[in-house]
């Protein structure tokens, strides 16, 4: 059976194999979990911290394996919500937790595995007419 959908969360739940097609070109085909493993570098670590934004950003970027940091303005309790783009390195969460907790109050830390949606975006982003992924 072939199912064509843009509702990628549903495809993850019901499909055993997924094909990513962009501009008529097949870019990838595998199980949802196989594609997730293949794009492990799209992993993210989210955290909530009471800290000064500039200092926290610099500290997080100094952690080996953290490639990008984005932050929301502090909430009314002064907590920053931070999202770190990270490599697939084992133990990156512990390294982030150590770096943050040594200087500030760490309220929450969670690693998020890639979703089928961000895997799709990884394959098609900035690729004119389905050119090969980087």
mmCIF file of N, CA and C in Angstrom:
data_model
loop_
_atom_site.group_PDB
_atom_site.id
_atom_site.type_symbol
_atom_site.label_atom_id
_atom_site.label_comp_id
_atom_site.label_asym_id
_atom_site.label_seq_id
_atom_site.Cartn_x
_atom_site.Cartn_y
_atom_site.Cartn_z
ATOM 1 N N UNK A 1 0.846 -1.156 0.000
ATOM 2 C CA UNK A 1 0.000 0.000 0.000
ATOM 3 C C UNK A 1 0.905 1.236 0.000
ATOM 4 N N UNK A 2 0.535 2.213 -0.752
ATOM 5 C CA UNK A 2 1.268 3.469 -0.825
ATOM 6 C C UNK A 2 0.418 4.565 -0.204
ATOM 7 N N UNK A 3 1.004 5.300 0.704
ATOM 8 C CA UNK A 3 0.340 6.423 1.361
ATOM 9 C C UNK A 3 1.173 7.664 1.108
ATOM 10 N N UNK A 4 0.559 8.663 0.542
ATOM 11 C CA UNK A 4 1.240 9.940 0.326
ATOM 12 C C UNK A 4 0.656 10.936 1.317
ATOM 13 N N UNK A 5 1.516 11.534 2.136
ATOM 14 C CA UNK A 5 1.021 12.442 3.168
ATOM 15 C C UNK A 5 2.062 13.494 3.508
ATOM 16 N N UNK A 6 1.571 14.594 3.995
ATOM 17 C CA UNK A 6 2.444 15.612 4.564
ATOM 18 C C UNK A 6 2.314 15.624 6.086
ATOM 19 N N UNK A 7 1.502 14.725 6.617
ATOM 20 C CA UNK A 7 1.333 14.606 8.061
ATOM 21 C C UNK A 7 2.349 13.579 8.539
ATOM 22 N N UNK A 8 3.539 14.060 8.788
ATOM 23 C CA UNK A 8 4.658 13.153 9.039
ATOM 24 C C UNK A 8 4.565 12.441 10.377
ATOM 25 N N UNK A 9 3.900 13.039 11.350
ATOM 26 C CA UNK A 9 3.730 12.355 12.638
ATOM 27 C C UNK A 9 2.907 11.084 12.457
ATOM 28 N N UNK A 10 1.883 11.141 11.621
ATOM 29 C CA UNK A 10 1.076 9.947 11.357
ATOM 30 C C UNK A 10 1.866 8.911 10.571
ATOM 31 N N UNK A 11 2.651 9.357 9.602
ATOM 32 C CA UNK A 11 3.473 8.423 8.824
ATOM 33 C C UNK A 11 4.430 7.667 9.740
ATOM 34 N N UNK A 12 4.980 8.360 10.730
ATOM 35 C CA UNK A 12 5.883 7.719 11.681
ATOM 36 C C UNK A 12 5.182 6.599 12.436
ATOM 37 N N UNK A 13 3.915 6.821 12.776
ATOM 38 C CA UNK A 13 3.173 5.837 13.563
ATOM 39 C C UNK A 13 2.699 4.639 12.753
ATOM 40 N N UNK A 14 2.349 4.835 11.475
ATOM 41 C CA UNK A 14 1.694 3.750 10.746
ATOM 42 C C UNK A 14 2.546 3.111 9.647
ATOM 43 N N UNK A 15 3.642 3.730 9.267
ATOM 44 C CA UNK A 15 4.428 3.211 8.142
ATOM 45 C C UNK A 15 5.666 2.453 8.615
ATOM 46 N N UNK A 16 5.957 1.354 7.915
ATOM 47 C CA UNK A 16 7.169 0.596 8.197
ATOM 48 C C UNK A 16 8.342 1.104 7.379
ATOM 49 N N UNK A 17 8.055 1.685 6.216
ATOM 50 C CA UNK A 17 9.093 2.279 5.371
ATOM 51 C C UNK A 17 8.590 3.629 4.879
ATOM 52 N N UNK A 18 9.519 4.555 4.781
ATOM 53 C CA UNK A 18 9.194 5.915 4.376
ATOM 54 C C UNK A 18 10.151 6.322 3.260
ATOM 55 N N UNK A 19 9.603 6.945 2.239
ATOM 56 C CA UNK A 19 10.426 7.503 1.164
ATOM 57 C C UNK A 19 10.305 9.021 1.214
ATOM 58 N N UNK A 20 11.412 9.696 1.064
ATOM 59 C CA UNK A 20 11.419 11.156 0.991
ATOM 60 C C UNK A 20 11.653 11.520 -0.463
ATOM 61 N N UNK A 21 10.639 12.165 -1.049
ATOM 62 C CA UNK A 21 10.685 12.570 -2.452
ATOM 63 C C UNK A 21 10.570 14.082 -2.494
ATOM 64 N N UNK A 22 11.449 14.723 -3.247
ATOM 65 C CA UNK A 22 11.447 16.183 -3.356
ATOM 66 C C UNK A 22 11.642 16.552 -4.820
ATOM 67 N N UNK A 23 10.722 17.320 -5.362
ATOM 68 C CA UNK A 23 10.757 17.714 -6.771
ATOM 69 C C UNK A 23 10.904 16.493 -7.677
ATOM 70 N N UNK A 24 10.143 15.436 -7.357
ATOM 71 C CA UNK A 24 10.136 14.241 -8.193
ATOM 72 C C UNK A 24 11.358 13.356 -8.069
ATOM 73 N N UNK A 25 12.217 13.635 -7.126
ATOM 74 C CA UNK A 25 13.452 12.877 -6.963
ATOM 75 C C UNK A 25 13.460 12.154 -5.626
ATOM 76 N N UNK A 26 13.763 10.860 -5.630
ATOM 77 C CA UNK A 26 13.843 10.068 -4.411
ATOM 78 C C UNK A 26 15.134 10.405 -3.678
ATOM 79 N N UNK A 27 15.020 10.959 -2.474
ATOM 80 C CA UNK A 27 16.191 11.349 -1.696
ATOM 81 C C UNK A 27 16.586 10.306 -0.666
ATOM 82 N N UNK A 28 15.601 9.607 -0.108
ATOM 83 C CA UNK A 28 15.906 8.604 0.921
ATOM 84 C C UNK A 28 14.739 7.643 1.034
ATOM 85 N N UNK A 29 15.050 6.412 1.420
ATOM 86 C CA UNK A 29 14.016 5.429 1.719
ATOM 87 C C UNK A 29 14.542 4.518 2.819
ATOM 88 N N UNK A 30 13.758 4.372 3.874
ATOM 89 C CA UNK A 30 14.156 3.545 5.017
ATOM 90 C C UNK A 30 12.982 3.495 5.979
ATOM 91 N N UNK A 31 13.155 2.792 7.069
ATOM 92 C CA UNK A 31 12.148 2.813 8.131
ATOM 93 C C UNK A 31 12.240 4.169 8.826
ATOM 94 N N UNK A 32 11.175 4.612 9.503
ATOM 95 C CA UNK A 32 11.280 5.875 10.241
ATOM 96 C C UNK A 32 12.442 5.875 11.241
ATOM 97 N N UNK A 33 12.643 4.758 11.944
ATOM 98 C CA UNK A 33 13.745 4.719 12.915
ATOM 99 C C UNK A 33 15.098 4.714 12.210
ATOM 100 N N UNK A 34 15.191 4.074 11.035
ATOM 101 C CA UNK A 34 16.430 4.086 10.271
ATOM 102 C C UNK A 34 16.784 5.486 9.793
ATOM 103 N N UNK A 35 15.781 6.230 9.346
ATOM 104 C CA UNK A 35 16.029 7.615 8.945
ATOM 105 C C UNK A 35 16.429 8.457 10.147
ATOM 106 N N UNK A 36 15.818 8.188 11.301
ATOM 107 C CA UNK A 36 16.174 8.939 12.507
ATOM 108 C C UNK A 36 17.626 8.685 12.886
ATOM 109 N N UNK A 37 18.066 7.444 12.794
ATOM 110 C CA UNK A 37 19.477 7.146 13.093
ATOM 111 C C UNK A 37 20.394 7.817 12.081
ATOM 112 N N UNK A 38 19.973 7.851 10.819
ATOM 113 C CA UNK A 38 20.812 8.424 9.772
ATOM 114 C C UNK A 38 20.981 9.932 9.910
ATOM 115 N N UNK A 39 20.038 10.588 10.534
ATOM 116 C CA UNK A 39 20.095 12.041 10.695
ATOM 117 C C UNK A 39 20.249 12.381 12.179
ATOM 118 N N UNK A 40 21.012 11.586 12.888
ATOM 119 C CA UNK A 40 21.165 11.783 14.335
ATOM 120 C C UNK A 40 21.722 13.157 14.677
ATOM 121 N N UNK A 41 22.424 13.801 13.747
ATOM 122 C CA UNK A 41 22.985 15.110 14.050
ATOM 123 C C UNK A 41 21.915 16.189 14.205
ATOM 124 N N UNK A 42 20.669 15.876 13.906
ATOM 125 C CA UNK A 42 19.616 16.870 14.128
ATOM 126 C C UNK A 42 19.107 16.839 15.564
ATOM 127 N N UNK A 43 19.741 16.076 16.419
ATOM 128 C CA UNK A 43 19.329 16.017 17.821
ATOM 129 C C UNK A 43 19.415 17.376 18.483
ATOM 130 N N UNK A 44 18.541 17.567 19.443
ATOM 131 C CA UNK A 44 18.519 18.805 20.201
ATOM 132 C C UNK A 44 18.432 18.502 21.682
ATOM 133 N N UNK A 45 18.999 19.392 22.467
ATOM 134 C CA UNK A 45 18.866 19.338 23.917
ATOM 135 C C UNK A 45 18.176 20.633 24.333
ATOM 136 N N UNK A 46 17.050 20.483 25.038
ATOM 137 C CA UNK A 46 16.313 21.640 25.533
ATOM 138 C C UNK A 46 16.534 21.749 27.029
ATOM 139 N N UNK A 47 16.643 22.982 27.512
ATOM 140 C CA UNK A 47 16.822 23.181 28.937
ATOM 141 C C UNK A 47 16.182 24.484 29.389
ATOM 142 N N UNK A 48 15.911 24.541 30.670
ATOM 143 C CA UNK A 48 15.457 25.764 31.323
ATOM 144 C C UNK A 48 16.458 26.096 32.401
ATOM 145 N N UNK A 49 16.926 27.352 32.377
ATOM 146 C CA UNK A 49 18.014 27.772 33.245
ATOM 147 C C UNK A 49 17.744 29.193 33.716
ATOM 148 N N UNK A 50 18.096 29.466 34.977
ATOM 149 C CA UNK A 50 18.117 30.842 35.457
ATOM 150 C C UNK A 50 19.547 31.325 35.310
ATOM 151 N N UNK A 51 19.788 32.217 34.331
ATOM 152 C CA UNK A 51 21.148 32.684 34.026
ATOM 153 C C UNK A 51 21.060 33.937 33.175
ATOM 154 N N UNK A 52 22.193 34.593 33.000
ATOM 155 C CA UNK A 52 22.297 35.696 32.057
ATOM 156 C C UNK A 52 22.490 35.107 30.661
ATOM 157 N N UNK A 53 21.698 35.556 29.717
ATOM 158 C CA UNK A 53 21.658 34.947 28.383
ATOM 159 C C UNK A 53 23.026 34.912 27.704
ATOM 160 N N UNK A 54 23.741 36.019 27.689
ATOM 161 C CA UNK A 54 25.018 36.076 26.987
ATOM 162 C C UNK A 54 26.048 35.121 27.561
ATOM 163 N N UNK A 55 26.135 35.091 28.882
ATOM 164 C CA UNK A 55 27.095 34.196 29.537
ATOM 165 C C UNK A 55 26.719 32.730 29.312
ATOM 166 N N UNK A 56 25.422 32.447 29.405
ATOM 167 C CA UNK A 56 24.960 31.070 29.202
ATOM 168 C C UNK A 56 25.242 30.619 27.772
ATOM 169 N N UNK A 57 24.951 31.469 26.797
ATOM 170 C CA UNK A 57 25.200 31.126 25.393
ATOM 171 C C UNK A 57 26.681 30.784 25.188
ATOM 172 N N UNK A 58 27.569 31.622 25.699
ATOM 173 C CA UNK A 58 29.004 31.388 25.544
ATOM 174 C C UNK A 58 29.422 30.069 26.196
ATOM 175 N N UNK A 59 28.903 29.800 27.384
ATOM 176 C CA UNK A 59 29.241 28.555 28.088
ATOM 177 C C UNK A 59 28.764 27.336 27.308
ATOM 178 N N UNK A 60 27.527 27.387 26.807
ATOM 179 C CA UNK A 60 26.985 26.250 26.060
ATOM 180 C C UNK A 60 27.762 26.008 24.770
ATOM 181 N N UNK A 61 28.126 27.077 24.070
ATOM 182 C CA UNK A 61 28.875 26.919 22.824
ATOM 183 C C UNK A 61 30.294 26.403 23.062
ATOM 184 N N UNK A 62 30.771 26.518 24.296
ATOM 185 C CA UNK A 62 32.104 25.987 24.605
ATOM 186 C C UNK A 62 32.072 24.483 24.887
ATOM 187 N N UNK A 63 30.885 23.911 25.053
ATOM 188 C CA UNK A 63 30.754 22.471 25.301
ATOM 189 C C UNK A 63 30.974 21.734 23.977
ATOM 190 N N UNK A 64 31.908 20.790 23.967
ATOM 191 C CA UNK A 64 32.195 20.019 22.757
ATOM 192 C C UNK A 64 30.942 19.271 22.317
ATOM 193 N N UNK A 65 30.543 19.480 21.072
ATOM 194 C CA UNK A 65 29.362 18.818 20.528
ATOM 195 C C UNK A 65 28.158 19.726 20.410
ATOM 196 N N UNK A 66 28.172 20.884 21.063
ATOM 197 C CA UNK A 66 27.081 21.848 20.907
ATOM 198 C C UNK A 66 27.428 22.709 19.698
ATOM 199 N N UNK A 67 26.544 22.696 18.697
ATOM 200 C CA UNK A 67 26.838 23.402 17.448
ATOM 201 C C UNK A 67 26.072 24.708 17.294
ATOM 202 N N UNK A 68 24.954 24.859 17.999
ATOM 203 C CA UNK A 68 24.170 26.102 17.917
ATOM 204 C C UNK A 68 23.305 26.214 19.164
ATOM 205 N N UNK A 69 22.994 27.457 19.533
ATOM 206 C CA UNK A 69 22.169 27.713 20.721
ATOM 207 C C UNK A 69 21.137 28.767 20.354
ATOM 208 N N UNK A 70 19.876 28.508 20.699
ATOM 209 C CA UNK A 70 18.831 29.526 20.549
ATOM 210 C C UNK A 70 18.114 29.657 21.884
ATOM 211 N N UNK A 71 17.651 30.877 22.172
ATOM 212 C CA UNK A 71 17.023 31.152 23.470
ATOM 213 C C UNK A 71 15.775 31.990 23.288
ATOM 214 N N UNK A 72 14.822 31.738 24.165
ATOM 215 C CA UNK A 72 13.658 32.604 24.287
ATOM 216 C C UNK A 72 13.951 33.616 25.386
ATOM 217 N N UNK A 73 13.306 34.779 25.358
ATOM 218 C CA UNK A 73 13.494 35.735 26.457
ATOM 219 C C UNK A 73 13.093 35.088 27.785
ATOM 220 N N UNK A 74 13.634 35.583 28.897
ATOM 221 C CA UNK A 74 13.300 34.996 30.200
ATOM 222 C C UNK A 74 11.794 35.094 30.481
ATOM 223 N N UNK A 75 11.274 34.073 31.155
ATOM 224 C CA UNK A 75 9.873 34.150 31.583
ATOM 225 C C UNK A 75 9.785 35.030 32.823
ATOM 226 N N UNK A 76 8.610 35.139 33.410
ATOM 227 C CA UNK A 76 8.451 36.058 34.550
ATOM 228 C C UNK A 76 9.205 35.606 35.795
ATOM 229 N N UNK A 77 9.632 34.332 35.830
ATOM 230 C CA UNK A 77 10.457 33.843 36.940
ATOM 231 C C UNK A 77 11.948 33.995 36.646
ATOM 232 N N UNK A 78 12.283 34.559 35.481
ATOM 233 C CA UNK A 78 13.679 34.760 35.114
ATOM 234 C C UNK A 78 14.336 33.556 34.461
ATOM 235 N N UNK A 79 13.553 32.528 34.133
ATOM 236 C CA UNK A 79 14.112 31.327 33.520
ATOM 237 C C UNK A 79 14.195 31.479 32.004
ATOM 238 N N UNK A 80 15.327 31.107 31.455
ATOM 239 C CA UNK A 80 15.517 31.078 30.007
ATOM 240 C C UNK A 80 15.162 29.691 29.490
ATOM 241 N N UNK A 81 14.458 29.629 28.385
ATOM 242 C CA UNK A 81 14.242 28.376 27.683
ATOM 243 C C UNK A 81 15.237 28.344 26.540
ATOM 244 N N UNK A 82 16.064 27.314 26.525
ATOM 245 C CA UNK A 82 17.200 27.235 25.614
ATOM 246 C C UNK A 82 17.101 25.944 24.812
ATOM 247 N N UNK A 83 17.461 26.032 23.539
ATOM 248 C CA UNK A 83 17.540 24.841 22.706
ATOM 249 C C UNK A 83 18.926 24.794 22.086
ATOM 250 N N UNK A 84 19.617 23.682 22.311
ATOM 251 C CA UNK A 84 20.960 23.485 21.765
ATOM 252 C C UNK A 84 20.899 22.452 20.652
ATOM 253 N N UNK A 85 21.453 22.795 19.511
ATOM 254 C CA UNK A 85 21.645 21.820 18.445
ATOM 255 C C UNK A 85 22.933 21.087 18.797
ATOM 256 N N UNK A 86 22.900 19.756 18.807
ATOM 257 C CA UNK A 86 24.053 18.991 19.269
ATOM 258 C C UNK A 86 24.422 17.890 18.285
ATOM 259 N N UNK A 87 25.686 17.490 18.344
ATOM 260 C CA UNK A 87 26.145 16.321 17.601
ATOM 261 C C UNK A 87 25.555 15.078 18.266
ATOM 262 N N UNK A 88 25.713 13.955 17.636
ATOM 263 C CA UNK A 88 25.174 12.705 18.170
ATOM 264 C C UNK A 88 26.067 12.098 19.248
ATOM 265 N N UNK A 89 27.002 12.858 19.777
ATOM 266 C CA UNK A 89 27.961 12.348 20.760
ATOM 267 C C UNK A 89 27.259 11.785 21.991
ATOM 268 N N UNK A 90 27.739 10.638 22.436
ATOM 269 C CA UNK A 90 27.215 10.017 23.648
ATOM 270 C C UNK A 90 27.620 10.875 24.854
ATOM 271 N N UNK A 91 26.681 11.135 25.751
ATOM 272 C CA UNK A 91 26.985 11.863 26.971
ATOM 273 C C UNK A 91 26.944 13.370 26.855
ATOM 274 N N UNK A 92 26.469 13.883 25.738
ATOM 275 C CA UNK A 92 26.432 15.335 25.565
ATOM 276 C C UNK A 92 25.513 15.994 26.594
ATOM 277 N N UNK A 93 24.438 15.307 26.970
ATOM 278 C CA UNK A 93 23.524 15.871 27.968
ATOM 279 C C UNK A 93 24.239 16.080 29.298
ATOM 280 N N UNK A 94 25.054 15.110 29.695
ATOM 281 C CA UNK A 94 25.792 15.222 30.958
ATOM 282 C C UNK A 94 26.789 16.368 30.898
ATOM 283 N N UNK A 95 27.460 16.537 29.757
ATOM 284 C CA UNK A 95 28.422 17.628 29.619
ATOM 285 C C UNK A 95 27.722 18.984 29.703
ATOM 286 N N UNK A 96 26.561 19.088 29.081
ATOM 287 C CA UNK A 96 25.786 20.330 29.155
ATOM 288 C C UNK A 96 25.331 20.570 30.594
ATOM 289 N N UNK A 97 24.819 19.541 31.236
ATOM 290 C CA UNK A 97 24.339 19.674 32.616
ATOM 291 C C UNK A 97 25.466 20.117 33.546
ATOM 292 N N UNK A 98 26.650 19.523 33.408
ATOM 293 C CA UNK A 98 27.787 19.917 34.250
ATOM 294 C C UNK A 98 28.170 21.376 34.026
ATOM 295 N N UNK A 99 28.235 21.782 32.757
ATOM 296 C CA UNK A 99 28.637 23.153 32.438
ATOM 297 C C UNK A 99 27.643 24.170 32.991
ATOM 298 N N UNK A 100 26.376 23.866 32.900
ATOM 299 C CA UNK A 100 25.346 24.805 33.350
ATOM 300 C C UNK A 100 25.211 24.798 34.865
ATOM 301 N N UNK A 101 25.102 23.612 35.453
ATOM 302 C CA UNK A 101 24.861 23.503 36.899
ATOM 303 C C UNK A 101 26.033 24.019 37.729
ATOM 304 N N UNK A 102 27.215 24.076 37.145
ATOM 305 C CA UNK A 102 28.372 24.603 37.876
ATOM 306 C C UNK A 102 28.233 26.100 38.159
ATOM 307 N N UNK A 103 27.431 26.803 37.355
ATOM 308 C CA UNK A 103 27.328 28.255 37.501
ATOM 309 C C UNK A 103 25.914 28.771 37.749
ATOM 310 N N UNK A 104 24.906 28.021 37.315
ATOM 311 C CA UNK A 104 23.537 28.528 37.377
ATOM 312 C C UNK A 104 22.576 27.453 37.865
ATOM 313 N N UNK A 105 21.322 27.858 38.051
ATOM 314 C CA UNK A 105 20.272 26.913 38.431
ATOM 315 C C UNK A 105 19.693 26.268 37.174
ATOM 316 N N UNK A 106 19.877 24.959 37.063
ATOM 317 C CA UNK A 106 19.339 24.189 35.948
ATOM 318 C C UNK A 106 18.013 23.587 36.396
ATOM 319 N N UNK A 107 16.919 23.956 35.724
ATOM 320 C CA UNK A 107 15.585 23.519 36.132
ATOM 321 C C UNK A 107 15.087 22.319 35.331
ATOM 322 N N UNK A 108 15.532 22.200 34.085
ATOM 323 C CA UNK A 108 15.071 21.088 33.234
ATOM 324 C C UNK A 108 16.077 20.883 32.115
ATOM 325 N N UNK A 109 16.307 19.610 31.749
ATOM 326 C CA UNK A 109 17.155 19.268 30.614
ATOM 327 C C UNK A 109 16.551 18.039 29.950
ATOM 328 N N UNK A 110 16.396 18.100 28.631
ATOM 329 C CA UNK A 110 15.762 17.001 27.907
ATOM 330 C C UNK A 110 16.383 16.894 26.515
ATOM 331 N N UNK A 111 16.751 15.681 26.138
ATOM 332 C CA UNK A 111 17.261 15.444 24.782
ATOM 333 C C UNK A 111 16.102 15.038 23.894
ATOM 334 N N UNK A 112 16.040 15.652 22.727
ATOM 335 C CA UNK A 112 14.964 15.355 21.788
ATOM 336 C C UNK A 112 15.544 14.694 20.553
ATOM 337 N N UNK A 113 15.062 13.495 20.270
ATOM 338 C CA UNK A 113 15.505 12.793 19.067
ATOM 339 C C UNK A 113 14.839 13.430 17.853
ATOM 340 N N UNK A 114 15.423 13.273 16.680
ATOM 341 C CA UNK A 114 14.826 13.870 15.495
ATOM 342 C C UNK A 114 13.461 13.266 15.180
ATOM 343 N N UNK A 115 12.580 14.098 14.691
ATOM 344 C CA UNK A 115 11.275 13.631 14.224
ATOM 345 C C UNK A 115 11.363 13.419 12.722
ATOM 346 N N UNK A 116 10.403 12.705 12.178
ATOM 347 C CA UNK A 116 10.379 12.495 10.746
ATOM 348 C C UNK A 116 10.273 13.840 10.026
ATOM 349 N N UNK A 117 9.592 14.785 10.629
ATOM 350 C CA UNK A 117 9.463 16.109 10.013
ATOM 351 C C UNK A 117 10.816 16.820 9.883
ATOM 352 N N UNK A 118 11.623 16.831 10.967
ATOM 353 C CA UNK A 118 12.899 17.530 10.803
ATOM 354 C C UNK A 118 13.890 16.719 9.974
ATOM 355 N N UNK A 119 13.691 15.407 9.864
ATOM 356 C CA UNK A 119 14.496 14.612 8.939
ATOM 357 C C UNK A 119 14.165 15.018 7.503
ATOM 358 N N UNK A 120 12.879 15.135 7.207
ATOM 359 C CA UNK A 120 12.458 15.582 5.881
ATOM 360 C C UNK A 120 13.056 16.950 5.561
ATOM 361 N N UNK A 121 12.950 17.867 6.513
ATOM 362 C CA UNK A 121 13.485 19.213 6.295
ATOM 363 C C UNK A 121 14.992 19.186 6.099
ATOM 364 N N UNK A 122 15.675 18.309 6.811
ATOM 365 C CA UNK A 122 17.130 18.174 6.651
ATOM 366 C C UNK A 122 17.466 17.758 5.218
ATOM 367 N N UNK A 123 16.662 16.871 4.652
ATOM 368 C CA UNK A 123 16.922 16.399 3.292
ATOM 369 C C UNK A 123 16.603 17.450 2.234
ATOM 370 N N UNK A 124 15.540 18.232 2.435
ATOM 371 C CA UNK A 124 15.104 19.126 1.357
ATOM 372 C C UNK A 124 15.526 20.577 1.537
ATOM 373 N N UNK A 125 15.965 20.977 2.723
ATOM 374 C CA UNK A 125 16.322 22.379 2.971
ATOM 375 C C UNK A 125 17.500 22.793 2.102
ATOM 376 N N UNK A 126 17.366 23.944 1.480
ATOM 377 C CA UNK A 126 18.451 24.540 0.690
ATOM 378 C C UNK A 126 18.984 23.624 -0.409
ATOM 379 N N UNK A 127 18.148 22.759 -0.956
ATOM 380 C CA UNK A 127 18.572 21.906 -2.059
ATOM 381 C C UNK A 127 17.667 22.190 -3.255
ATOM 382 N N UNK A 128 18.123 23.000 -4.174
ATOM 383 C CA UNK A 128 17.273 23.321 -5.324
ATOM 384 C C UNK A 128 16.945 22.082 -6.136
ATOM 385 N N UNK A 129 15.660 21.906 -6.404
ATOM 386 C CA UNK A 129 15.161 20.834 -7.263
ATOM 387 C C UNK A 129 15.667 19.449 -6.898
ATOM 388 N N UNK A 130 15.799 19.186 -5.589
ATOM 389 C CA UNK A 130 16.125 17.836 -5.130
ATOM 390 C C UNK A 130 17.562 17.421 -5.317
ATOM 391 N N UNK A 131 18.500 18.349 -5.339
ATOM 392 C CA UNK A 131 19.900 17.969 -5.457
ATOM 393 C C UNK A 131 20.299 17.115 -4.268
ATOM 394 N N UNK A 132 21.413 16.456 -4.368
ATOM 395 C CA UNK A 132 21.854 15.515 -3.336
ATOM 396 C C UNK A 132 22.019 16.180 -1.983
ATOM 397 N N UNK A 133 21.677 15.471 -0.874
ATOM 398 C CA UNK A 133 21.906 16.011 0.459
ATOM 399 C C UNK A 133 23.394 16.170 0.729
ATOM 400 N N UNK A 134 23.705 17.118 1.612
ATOM 401 C CA UNK A 134 25.116 17.373 1.951
ATOM 402 C C UNK A 134 25.669 16.290 2.827
#
